[in-house]
């Protein structure tokens, strides 16, 4: 095995960023950050507690109430957002190296994340400049217009899979619309989040507008969700955590946007382009180490092509290159953390009792240390099997046959989740009707997960609450205040006078 790559100038200690300054926790508490290839501690990170969240929210609130950011013209904020995008693109190589080192994501897949993050900032820079609001007129009587304004301090809680890019999904629209933010990144992967502080400062973001508090979900995350001066929470993560956040946010009636777990179906009909479907299904479940919420982790195949699909899919899965995330040949790297590795490995063992193992099934040969699991394929999986119903979030897939379109739809909708779905057929009428009957927030027809930033992103059922993306993000991060102006004499009932009964309401 080759020597494990370590990026240059790697920090040994990661701090919070509050009111324009890097600081440790008030208590001095820290937690260890592991490299997923060796599972050795490479850094400590400040572990945020309630008092650190309080300090960050106070800074963000002060910047919102008395600072220049919310009052800037859209073009001024857009210029700063574009400078942020320029800075992200300029350090794409370093960012990719750090992301790969911190998450175990293959380097070739990490390299696209910086460009996508930059594009998020450019997109919302354009959107706020082009933004216009509604006006409604009643000639000679009234004009009504919408005054769209930022809400306040946005609490952003982000996951450990592709962390930098997913942070940009929330940071860009929250800042573009004039809010200030407190970001709580996932504790498994705090490394790349620490880059935002200098990027924002150098781009001209005023102190207090962006604040970062590292820490555990049940400590820092919990304090952020419960803070009475944080009116918005945007969370991406696992469904059970989402339910806890929803309960805790209810006390202060916070605005909520939650993109949660998934167990997305990939439905392949006999008339599909089988070569393209196999390529897409493999990429959809094994890219990003299978650690993706939109993974097509349940493959439903029509009976006439089921055996051929299983044989070809498994053969390809066996040839996927698993190894050091920094090797450009690697297609599946190390899972993010030993805790997560244990969870995925337990599902692999469970799957051996619930399906027919066609590929993988455990740790790859020659990779005795690190969080490596070979791409694992189970066939003939029953719809009530746990590996069919539960989110595994790793390189593990369940394949199930179907005989009729009605059965395929029943199977596709037969989980508590409803994030994404992938449908493969050459029948255009069936494609549209099936897509519209599928319980999923997003559906791809004859394609893998390729997303236009203008479209809504979100799920139904246990996969989420609300949508972000495009104008939906603008809607979430702003209040729409209706302002009414009378253009003529206002006829008001004269309460307390003899004329009151004569006047129409």
Short mmCIF file of C-alpha atoms in Angstrom, two decimals:
data_model
loop_
_atom_site.label_atom_id
_atom_site.label_comp_id
_atom_site.label_asym_id
_atom_site.label_seq_id
_atom_site.Cartn_x
_atom_site.Cartn_y
_atom_site.Cartn_z
CA UNK A 1 0.00 0.00 0.00
CA UNK A 2 1.33 3.46 -0.91
CA UNK A 3 2.16 6.07 1.71
CA UNK A 4 -0.95 7.96 2.75
CA UNK A 5 -1.03 11.52 1.41
CA UNK A 6 -1.29 14.34 3.94
CA UNK A 7 -2.00 17.89 2.69
CA UNK A 8 0.58 20.58 3.44
CA UNK A 9 0.03 23.07 6.28
CA UNK A 10 -2.66 20.95 7.84
CA UNK A 11 -3.94 22.58 11.05
CA UNK A 12 -3.52 20.67 14.28
CA UNK A 13 -6.21 22.70 16.01
CA UNK A 14 -9.45 24.04 14.52
CA UNK A 15 -11.14 27.01 16.19
CA UNK A 16 -14.51 28.73 16.08
CA UNK A 17 -14.89 31.99 14.15
CA UNK A 18 -17.00 34.51 16.05
CA UNK A 19 -17.39 38.21 15.29
CA UNK A 20 -14.47 38.23 12.88
CA UNK A 21 -12.00 36.40 15.12
CA UNK A 22 -10.78 32.82 15.56
CA UNK A 23 -11.46 31.74 19.14
CA UNK A 24 -11.47 28.61 21.28
CA UNK A 25 -14.44 27.45 23.31
CA UNK A 26 -15.07 29.50 26.42
CA UNK A 27 -14.75 26.28 28.44
CA UNK A 28 -11.63 25.15 26.59
CA UNK A 29 -13.44 21.95 25.52
CA UNK A 30 -12.19 20.15 22.41
CA UNK A 31 -12.89 17.00 20.42
CA UNK A 32 -10.66 14.82 18.25
CA UNK A 33 -10.81 14.87 14.46
CA UNK A 34 -9.84 11.63 12.69
CA UNK A 35 -8.38 10.88 9.29
CA UNK A 36 -10.63 8.11 7.87
CA UNK A 37 -7.80 6.27 6.14
CA UNK A 38 -5.82 5.63 9.33
CA UNK A 39 -8.46 6.53 11.95
CA UNK A 40 -5.75 8.46 13.76
CA UNK A 41 -6.36 11.87 15.32
CA UNK A 42 -4.79 14.55 13.14
CA UNK A 43 -6.31 17.60 14.87
CA UNK A 44 -8.40 18.77 17.76
CA UNK A 45 -11.34 21.10 17.27
CA UNK A 46 -12.92 23.53 19.67
CA UNK A 47 -16.09 21.93 21.02
CA UNK A 48 -18.81 24.55 21.10
CA UNK A 49 -21.16 24.72 24.08
CA UNK A 50 -24.19 26.90 24.78
CA UNK A 51 -22.03 29.88 25.78
CA UNK A 52 -20.14 29.76 22.46
CA UNK A 53 -23.40 29.62 20.50
CA UNK A 54 -24.67 32.54 22.61
CA UNK A 55 -21.57 34.57 21.68
CA UNK A 56 -21.91 33.74 17.99
CA UNK A 57 -25.62 34.59 17.93
CA UNK A 58 -24.97 37.86 19.77
CA UNK A 59 -22.37 38.82 17.16
CA UNK A 60 -24.67 37.83 14.31
CA UNK A 61 -27.60 39.68 15.84
CA UNK A 62 -25.53 42.85 16.33
CA UNK A 63 -24.31 42.64 12.71
CA UNK A 64 -27.89 42.23 11.54
CA UNK A 65 -29.44 45.04 13.59
CA UNK A 66 -26.66 47.64 13.45
CA UNK A 67 -24.30 46.48 10.71
CA UNK A 68 -24.26 47.39 7.01
CA UNK A 69 -24.91 43.92 5.55
CA UNK A 70 -28.75 43.75 5.51
CA UNK A 71 -28.97 47.34 4.23
CA UNK A 72 -26.60 46.90 1.29
CA UNK A 73 -27.98 47.18 -2.20
CA UNK A 74 -28.27 43.78 -3.90
CA UNK A 75 -25.49 44.68 -6.35
CA UNK A 76 -23.10 45.44 -3.48
CA UNK A 77 -23.74 42.08 -1.86
CA UNK A 78 -23.54 40.37 -5.26
CA UNK A 79 -20.04 41.78 -5.83
CA UNK A 80 -18.89 40.30 -2.52
CA UNK A 81 -20.53 36.94 -3.32
CA UNK A 82 -18.68 36.85 -6.65
CA UNK A 83 -15.40 37.58 -4.87
CA UNK A 84 -16.16 34.63 -2.59
CA UNK A 85 -16.72 32.45 -5.67
CA UNK A 86 -13.42 33.64 -7.17
CA UNK A 87 -11.56 32.73 -3.96
CA UNK A 88 -13.16 29.27 -3.79
CA UNK A 89 -12.21 28.54 -7.40
CA UNK A 90 -8.65 29.81 -6.84
CA UNK A 91 -8.02 27.24 -4.12
CA UNK A 92 -9.83 24.32 -5.73
CA UNK A 93 -6.79 22.01 -5.54
CA UNK A 94 -6.11 22.65 -1.85
CA UNK A 95 -9.77 22.45 -0.97
CA UNK A 96 -10.11 19.11 -2.75
CA UNK A 97 -7.03 17.73 -0.95
CA UNK A 98 -8.38 18.82 2.43
CA UNK A 99 -11.88 17.51 1.72
CA UNK A 100 -10.50 14.15 0.61
CA UNK A 101 -8.24 13.91 3.64
CA UNK A 102 -11.05 14.81 6.04
CA UNK A 103 -13.93 12.80 4.51
CA UNK A 104 -12.36 9.88 2.62
CA UNK A 105 -14.02 11.07 -0.59
CA UNK A 106 -12.08 10.07 -3.74
CA UNK A 107 -9.96 12.99 -4.96
CA UNK A 108 -11.47 12.96 -8.46
CA UNK A 109 -14.94 13.45 -6.93
CA UNK A 110 -13.75 16.03 -4.40
CA UNK A 111 -12.35 18.24 -7.17
CA UNK A 112 -15.79 19.03 -8.54
CA UNK A 113 -17.08 20.16 -5.15
CA UNK A 114 -15.19 23.49 -5.09
CA UNK A 115 -16.48 24.51 -8.51
CA UNK A 116 -20.01 23.59 -7.49
CA UNK A 117 -19.63 25.62 -4.29
CA UNK A 118 -18.39 28.63 -6.27
CA UNK A 119 -21.32 28.29 -8.68
CA UNK A 120 -23.76 28.42 -5.75
CA UNK A 121 -22.42 31.86 -4.81
CA UNK A 122 -22.47 33.10 -8.40
CA UNK A 123 -26.01 31.82 -8.88
CA UNK A 124 -27.42 33.66 -5.88
CA UNK A 125 -25.38 36.78 -6.70
CA UNK A 126 -27.22 36.85 -10.03
CA UNK A 127 -30.56 35.99 -8.48
CA UNK A 128 -30.66 38.80 -5.92
CA UNK A 129 -29.71 41.40 -8.52
CA UNK A 130 -32.50 40.16 -10.81
CA UNK A 131 -34.99 39.75 -7.96
CA UNK A 132 -38.22 41.71 -8.22
CA UNK A 133 -41.33 41.72 -6.06
CA UNK A 134 -45.02 41.81 -6.81
CA UNK A 135 -47.28 44.84 -6.94
CA UNK A 136 -51.07 44.58 -7.17
CA UNK A 137 -53.29 47.52 -8.14
CA UNK A 138 -56.97 48.31 -7.77
CA UNK A 139 -57.24 51.40 -10.04
CA UNK A 140 -58.26 54.51 -8.17
CA UNK A 141 -58.55 52.62 -4.90
CA UNK A 142 -55.43 50.83 -3.68
CA UNK A 143 -51.96 49.64 -4.54
CA UNK A 144 -50.33 46.74 -2.70
CA UNK A 145 -46.71 45.75 -2.94
CA UNK A 146 -44.45 43.12 -1.38
CA UNK A 147 -41.49 44.28 0.67
CA UNK A 148 -39.08 41.37 0.83
CA UNK A 149 -36.59 41.63 3.66
CA UNK A 150 -34.04 39.43 5.46
CA UNK A 151 -35.28 37.67 8.57
CA UNK A 152 -32.32 37.83 10.95
CA UNK A 153 -29.83 35.26 12.21
CA UNK A 154 -29.97 32.03 10.22
CA UNK A 155 -28.79 28.86 11.96
CA UNK A 156 -27.18 26.51 9.44
CA UNK A 157 -26.44 22.89 10.40
CA UNK A 158 -24.62 20.88 7.75
CA UNK A 159 -23.64 17.22 7.21
CA UNK A 160 -20.31 15.46 6.80
CA UNK A 161 -20.76 14.22 3.23
CA UNK A 162 -19.36 16.74 0.71
CA UNK A 163 -19.37 19.26 3.58
CA UNK A 164 -17.86 22.33 1.87
CA UNK A 165 -20.22 22.18 -1.10
CA UNK A 166 -23.29 21.53 1.07
CA UNK A 167 -22.33 24.44 3.33
CA UNK A 168 -22.30 26.68 0.25
CA UNK A 169 -25.89 25.62 -0.58
CA UNK A 170 -27.02 27.30 2.64
CA UNK A 171 -24.46 30.08 3.08
CA UNK A 172 -24.92 31.56 -0.39
CA UNK A 173 -28.69 32.24 -0.26
CA UNK A 174 -28.70 33.11 3.45
CA UNK A 175 -26.04 35.78 2.95
CA UNK A 176 -27.28 36.90 -0.47
CA UNK A 177 -30.65 37.84 1.00
CA UNK A 178 -29.06 39.95 3.76
CA UNK A 179 -29.21 37.63 6.74
CA UNK A 180 -26.34 36.97 9.12
CA UNK A 181 -25.45 33.38 9.94
CA UNK A 182 -24.16 30.94 12.51
CA UNK A 183 -22.83 27.78 10.85
CA UNK A 184 -22.51 24.54 12.82
CA UNK A 185 -20.67 22.03 10.59
CA UNK A 186 -20.66 18.28 11.20
CA UNK A 187 -18.24 17.23 13.92
CA UNK A 188 -16.75 14.42 11.78
CA UNK A 189 -15.54 16.88 9.12
CA UNK A 190 -14.73 20.38 10.40
CA UNK A 191 -11.60 20.91 8.29
CA UNK A 192 -12.90 22.52 5.10
CA UNK A 193 -15.50 24.62 6.94
CA UNK A 194 -12.63 26.45 8.62
CA UNK A 195 -11.64 27.85 5.20
CA UNK A 196 -14.79 29.96 4.95
CA UNK A 197 -13.63 32.45 7.59
CA UNK A 198 -10.66 33.82 5.63
CA UNK A 199 -12.50 33.56 2.32
CA UNK A 200 -15.36 35.70 3.62
CA UNK A 201 -13.13 38.20 5.42
CA UNK A 202 -10.91 38.72 2.37
CA UNK A 203 -13.99 39.15 0.16
CA UNK A 204 -15.28 41.99 2.34
CA UNK A 205 -17.94 40.31 4.48
CA UNK A 206 -18.23 42.48 7.64
CA UNK A 207 -17.37 41.01 11.04
CA UNK A 208 -20.29 39.25 12.70
CA UNK A 209 -22.10 38.44 9.45
CA UNK A 210 -20.55 34.96 9.27
CA UNK A 211 -19.93 32.99 12.45
CA UNK A 212 -18.77 29.38 12.78
CA UNK A 213 -19.11 27.19 15.85
CA UNK A 214 -17.76 23.65 15.78
CA UNK A 215 -19.06 21.01 18.11
CA UNK A 216 -21.31 18.05 18.70
CA UNK A 217 -24.90 18.07 17.54
CA UNK A 218 -26.31 17.43 20.99
CA UNK A 219 -24.34 20.39 22.41
CA UNK A 220 -23.61 23.14 19.88
CA UNK A 221 -26.33 22.10 17.43
CA UNK A 222 -28.92 21.79 20.18
CA UNK A 223 -28.08 25.24 21.59
CA UNK A 224 -28.36 26.81 18.13
CA UNK A 225 -31.74 25.22 17.46
CA UNK A 226 -33.13 26.34 20.83
CA UNK A 227 -31.73 29.88 20.76
CA UNK A 228 -34.62 32.39 20.89
CA UNK A 229 -32.80 34.91 18.66
CA UNK A 230 -32.31 32.47 15.77
CA UNK A 231 -35.58 32.58 13.80
CA UNK A 232 -34.44 30.23 11.00
CA UNK A 233 -32.91 26.75 11.00
CA UNK A 234 -31.74 25.05 7.81
CA UNK A 235 -30.64 21.46 8.47
CA UNK A 236 -29.32 18.72 6.24
CA UNK A 237 -28.80 15.35 7.86
CA UNK A 238 -30.35 12.19 9.17
CA UNK A 239 -34.10 11.87 9.74
CA UNK A 240 -34.03 10.98 13.46
CA UNK A 241 -31.93 14.08 14.19
CA UNK A 242 -34.31 16.09 12.03
CA UNK A 243 -37.26 15.02 14.16
CA UNK A 244 -35.42 16.13 17.32
CA UNK A 245 -34.61 19.51 15.74
CA UNK A 246 -38.23 19.93 14.65
CA UNK A 247 -39.46 19.29 18.20
CA UNK A 248 -36.91 21.67 19.72
CA UNK A 249 -37.59 24.43 17.19
CA UNK A 250 -41.33 24.34 17.93
CA UNK A 251 -40.90 26.23 21.22
CA UNK A 252 -39.93 29.40 19.34
CA UNK A 253 -41.94 28.69 16.15
CA UNK A 254 -38.84 28.88 13.96
CA UNK A 255 -38.80 28.75 10.20
CA UNK A 256 -37.59 25.28 9.23
CA UNK A 257 -35.99 23.79 6.13
CA UNK A 258 -34.90 20.19 6.51
CA UNK A 259 -33.38 17.91 3.89
CA UNK A 260 -33.29 14.52 5.55
CA UNK A 261 -32.55 10.88 4.75
CA UNK A 262 -33.41 8.86 1.69
CA UNK A 263 -33.85 5.34 0.40
CA UNK A 264 -34.37 6.28 -3.21
CA UNK A 265 -35.62 3.82 -5.84
CA UNK A 266 -33.98 3.32 -9.22
CA UNK A 267 -36.71 1.74 -11.38
CA UNK A 268 -35.56 -0.04 -14.54
CA UNK A 269 -38.15 -1.24 -17.04
CA UNK A 270 -37.42 -3.92 -19.63
CA UNK A 271 -37.57 -1.37 -22.47
CA UNK A 272 -34.83 0.82 -20.93
CA UNK A 273 -31.42 1.40 -22.46
CA UNK A 274 -29.82 -1.22 -20.22
CA UNK A 275 -26.24 -0.08 -20.80
CA UNK A 276 -27.05 3.48 -19.77
CA UNK A 277 -29.18 2.29 -16.85
CA UNK A 278 -26.35 0.13 -15.49
CA UNK A 279 -23.86 2.99 -15.78
CA UNK A 280 -26.22 5.35 -13.98
CA UNK A 281 -27.32 2.89 -11.29
CA UNK A 282 -23.69 2.08 -10.45
CA UNK A 283 -22.72 5.73 -10.25
CA UNK A 284 -25.87 6.60 -8.32
CA UNK A 285 -25.16 4.28 -5.41
CA UNK A 286 -21.35 3.97 -5.35
CA UNK A 287 -20.18 7.54 -6.09
CA UNK A 288 -19.31 9.64 -3.03
CA UNK A 289 -18.65 6.29 -1.26
CA UNK A 290 -22.41 5.72 -1.22
CA UNK A 291 -22.60 8.47 1.42
CA UNK A 292 -25.22 10.52 -0.39
CA UNK A 293 -28.81 11.25 0.57
CA UNK A 294 -30.05 10.89 -3.02
CA UNK A 295 -28.34 7.52 -3.65
CA UNK A 296 -30.44 5.10 -5.68
CA UNK A 297 -29.93 2.40 -3.08
CA UNK A 298 -32.99 0.32 -4.03
CA UNK A 299 -32.85 -0.92 -7.61
CA UNK A 300 -36.16 -2.28 -8.92
CA UNK A 301 -35.82 -4.24 -12.17
CA UNK A 302 -38.55 -5.61 -14.45
CA UNK A 303 -38.48 -9.43 -14.56
CA UNK A 304 -37.54 -9.98 -18.27
CA UNK A 305 -34.18 -8.18 -17.79
CA UNK A 306 -33.70 -8.92 -14.06
CA UNK A 307 -31.18 -11.77 -14.33
CA UNK A 308 -29.12 -10.01 -16.99
CA UNK A 309 -29.11 -6.78 -15.00
CA UNK A 310 -28.04 -8.49 -11.77
CA UNK A 311 -25.23 -10.37 -13.48
CA UNK A 312 -23.84 -7.34 -15.32
CA UNK A 313 -24.30 -4.94 -12.40
CA UNK A 314 -22.52 -7.28 -9.96
CA UNK A 315 -19.68 -7.91 -12.42
CA UNK A 316 -19.10 -4.17 -12.74
CA UNK A 317 -19.36 -3.62 -8.98
CA UNK A 318 -16.55 -6.14 -8.44
CA UNK A 319 -14.22 -4.10 -10.67
CA UNK A 320 -14.78 -0.76 -8.90
CA UNK A 321 -11.44 0.47 -7.56
CA UNK A 322 -11.46 0.81 -3.77
CA UNK A 323 -8.45 2.41 -2.15
CA UNK A 324 -6.61 5.48 -0.92
CA UNK A 325 -8.88 8.48 -1.53
CA UNK A 326 -5.94 10.55 -2.84
CA UNK A 327 -5.17 8.08 -5.64
CA UNK A 328 -6.79 9.37 -8.87
CA UNK A 329 -7.66 5.77 -9.82
CA UNK A 330 -9.80 5.31 -6.69
CA UNK A 331 -13.56 5.24 -7.25
CA UNK A 332 -14.65 4.34 -3.70
CA UNK A 333 -12.58 5.65 -0.81
CA UNK A 334 -12.78 5.31 2.97
CA UNK A 335 -16.01 5.88 4.87
CA UNK A 336 -15.94 9.03 6.95
CA UNK A 337 -15.52 7.67 10.50
CA UNK A 338 -15.14 4.34 12.35
CA UNK A 339 -18.52 4.88 13.99
CA UNK A 340 -20.16 5.12 10.57
CA UNK A 341 -18.08 2.23 9.24
CA UNK A 342 -19.41 0.00 12.02
CA UNK A 343 -22.98 0.96 11.14
CA UNK A 344 -22.54 0.19 7.42
CA UNK A 345 -20.65 -3.05 8.17
CA UNK A 346 -23.51 -4.20 10.39
CA UNK A 347 -25.95 -3.69 7.50
CA UNK A 348 -23.68 -5.71 5.22
CA UNK A 349 -23.81 -8.61 7.68
CA UNK A 350 -27.57 -8.22 8.02
CA UNK A 351 -27.92 -8.22 4.24
CA UNK A 352 -26.34 -11.66 4.04
CA UNK A 353 -29.44 -12.97 5.81
CA UNK A 354 -31.89 -10.84 3.77
CA UNK A 355 -30.66 -11.17 0.20
CA UNK A 356 -28.41 -13.03 -2.21
CA UNK A 357 -24.88 -11.58 -2.04
CA UNK A 358 -23.57 -10.92 -5.56
CA UNK A 359 -20.56 -8.66 -4.88
CA UNK A 360 -18.57 -7.26 -1.99
CA UNK A 361 -19.73 -8.22 1.46
CA UNK A 362 -17.08 -6.70 3.68
CA UNK A 363 -13.62 -5.20 3.83
CA UNK A 364 -11.67 -5.37 0.54
CA UNK A 365 -8.57 -7.54 0.46
CA UNK A 366 -5.35 -5.63 1.09
CA UNK A 367 -7.04 -2.77 2.99
CA UNK A 368 -6.77 -4.02 6.55
CA UNK A 369 -6.92 -0.59 8.19
CA UNK A 370 -9.14 2.39 7.49
CA UNK A 371 -12.89 2.57 6.95
CA UNK A 372 -13.07 0.58 3.71
CA UNK A 373 -16.07 -1.45 2.55
CA UNK A 374 -16.19 -3.08 -0.88
CA UNK A 375 -19.13 -2.12 -3.12
CA UNK A 376 -21.77 -4.60 -1.96
CA UNK A 377 -24.68 -5.91 -4.02
CA UNK A 378 -27.63 -7.91 -2.71
CA UNK A 379 -30.26 -9.39 -5.05
CA UNK A 380 -33.71 -10.92 -4.43
CA UNK A 381 -34.31 -8.57 -1.50
CA UNK A 382 -37.84 -8.66 -0.09
CA UNK A 383 -39.69 -5.34 0.33
CA UNK A 384 -39.95 -5.78 4.10
CA UNK A 385 -36.22 -6.44 4.52
CA UNK A 386 -34.35 -3.91 6.65
CA UNK A 387 -31.76 -3.37 3.90
CA UNK A 388 -34.68 -2.44 1.60
CA UNK A 389 -36.35 -0.12 4.12
CA UNK A 390 -33.55 1.55 6.11
CA UNK A 391 -30.99 4.12 5.02
CA UNK A 392 -27.52 2.58 5.08
CA UNK A 393 -25.56 5.55 3.66
CA UNK A 394 -22.72 3.48 2.28
CA UNK A 395 -21.72 1.47 -0.81
CA UNK A 396 -24.51 -1.10 -0.37
CA UNK A 397 -27.42 -1.73 -2.75
CA UNK A 398 -30.54 -3.94 -2.71
CA UNK A 399 -31.97 -5.25 -6.01
CA UNK A 400 -35.58 -6.44 -6.22
CA UNK A 401 -37.61 -7.72 -9.23
CA UNK A 402 -41.09 -6.61 -10.31
CA UNK A 403 -43.60 -7.92 -12.87
CA UNK A 404 -46.03 -5.06 -13.50
CA UNK A 405 -45.95 -1.28 -13.55
CA UNK A 406 -48.38 -1.20 -10.63
CA UNK A 407 -46.07 -3.45 -8.60
CA UNK A 408 -43.08 -1.26 -9.48
CA UNK A 409 -44.90 1.83 -8.23
CA UNK A 410 -45.94 0.09 -5.02
CA UNK A 411 -42.34 -0.98 -4.39
CA UNK A 412 -40.97 2.46 -5.25
CA UNK A 413 -43.27 4.12 -2.70
CA UNK A 414 -42.90 1.40 -0.07
CA UNK A 415 -40.60 3.18 2.40
CA UNK A 416 -40.99 6.03 4.86
CA UNK A 417 -38.60 8.10 2.72
CA UNK A 418 -39.31 10.19 -0.35
CA UNK A 419 -36.27 12.19 -1.46
CA UNK A 420 -35.31 11.13 -5.00
CA UNK A 421 -36.25 8.57 -7.64
CA UNK A 422 -34.68 7.44 -10.91
CA UNK A 423 -36.79 5.92 -13.69
CA UNK A 424 -35.51 4.17 -16.79
CA UNK A 425 -37.86 3.49 -19.70
CA UNK A 426 -38.17 4.37 -23.38
CA UNK A 427 -41.96 4.79 -23.04
CA UNK A 428 -42.46 8.53 -22.68
CA UNK A 429 -46.08 8.32 -21.49
CA UNK A 430 -45.20 5.76 -18.83
CA UNK A 431 -42.16 7.81 -17.77
CA UNK A 432 -44.21 10.93 -17.02
CA UNK A 433 -47.14 9.15 -15.40
CA UNK A 434 -44.87 6.97 -13.25
CA UNK A 435 -42.76 9.98 -12.22
CA UNK A 436 -45.82 11.95 -11.15
CA UNK A 437 -47.14 9.01 -9.10
CA UNK A 438 -43.83 8.46 -7.32
CA UNK A 439 -43.64 9.76 -3.75
CA UNK A 440 -40.38 11.68 -4.14
CA UNK A 441 -39.41 15.33 -4.05
CA UNK A 442 -37.16 14.92 -7.10
CA UNK A 443 -37.35 12.49 -10.01
CA UNK A 444 -34.83 11.89 -12.78
CA UNK A 445 -35.96 10.21 -16.00
CA UNK A 446 -33.26 8.26 -17.87
CA UNK A 447 -30.54 10.13 -16.00
CA UNK A 448 -28.48 10.09 -12.85
CA UNK A 449 -28.54 12.96 -10.36
CA UNK A 450 -27.88 16.05 -12.48
CA UNK A 451 -29.45 19.12 -10.89
CA UNK A 452 -30.26 22.59 -12.17
CA UNK A 453 -29.73 25.15 -9.38
CA UNK A 454 -33.01 26.88 -10.30
CA UNK A 455 -35.11 23.85 -9.34
CA UNK A 456 -36.51 23.06 -5.86
CA UNK A 457 -34.44 20.65 -3.76
CA UNK A 458 -36.20 18.71 -1.03
CA UNK A 459 -38.11 15.60 -0.14
CA UNK A 460 -41.48 14.37 1.04
CA UNK A 461 -42.51 12.04 3.89
CA UNK A 462 -39.53 11.33 6.19
CA UNK A 463 -37.09 12.87 3.69
CA UNK A 464 -37.71 16.47 4.50
CA UNK A 465 -39.70 19.57 5.21
CA UNK A 466 -39.77 22.50 2.79
CA UNK A 467 -37.61 23.18 -0.23
CA UNK A 468 -34.53 25.20 -1.02
CA UNK A 469 -32.94 25.95 -4.39
CA UNK A 470 -33.54 28.87 -6.73
CA UNK A 471 -36.37 31.19 -5.70
CA UNK A 472 -37.42 28.74 -2.97
CA UNK A 473 -34.23 29.64 -1.12
CA UNK A 474 -35.01 33.34 -1.53
CA UNK A 475 -38.48 32.68 -0.11
CA UNK A 476 -37.12 30.73 2.86
CA UNK A 477 -34.48 33.28 3.87
CA UNK A 478 -36.74 36.34 3.56
CA UNK A 479 -39.98 37.67 5.00
CA UNK A 480 -42.52 38.85 2.45
CA UNK A 481 -44.25 41.83 3.97
CA UNK A 482 -47.39 43.11 2.28
CA UNK A 483 -47.67 46.92 2.20
CA UNK A 484 -51.09 48.45 1.33
CA UNK A 485 -51.55 52.07 0.19
CA UNK A 486 -54.91 53.73 -0.43
CA UNK A 487 -55.21 55.81 -3.60
CA UNK A 488 -58.55 57.43 -2.80
CA UNK A 489 -60.93 58.19 0.00
CA UNK A 490 -61.16 55.27 2.42
CA UNK A 491 -64.67 54.31 3.45
CA UNK A 492 -64.47 53.14 7.05
CA UNK A 493 -67.44 52.20 9.24
CA UNK A 494 -67.90 55.02 11.77
CA UNK A 495 -68.07 53.05 14.98
CA UNK A 496 -69.42 55.02 17.91
CA UNK A 497 -71.54 57.40 15.80
CA UNK A 498 -75.12 57.46 14.61
CA UNK A 499 -73.84 56.98 11.05
CA UNK A 500 -72.22 53.57 11.80
CA UNK A 501 -75.24 51.55 10.57
CA UNK A 502 -75.39 53.49 7.29
CA UNK A 503 -71.86 52.69 6.14
CA UNK A 504 -70.93 49.59 4.20
CA UNK A 505 -68.10 47.42 5.52
#
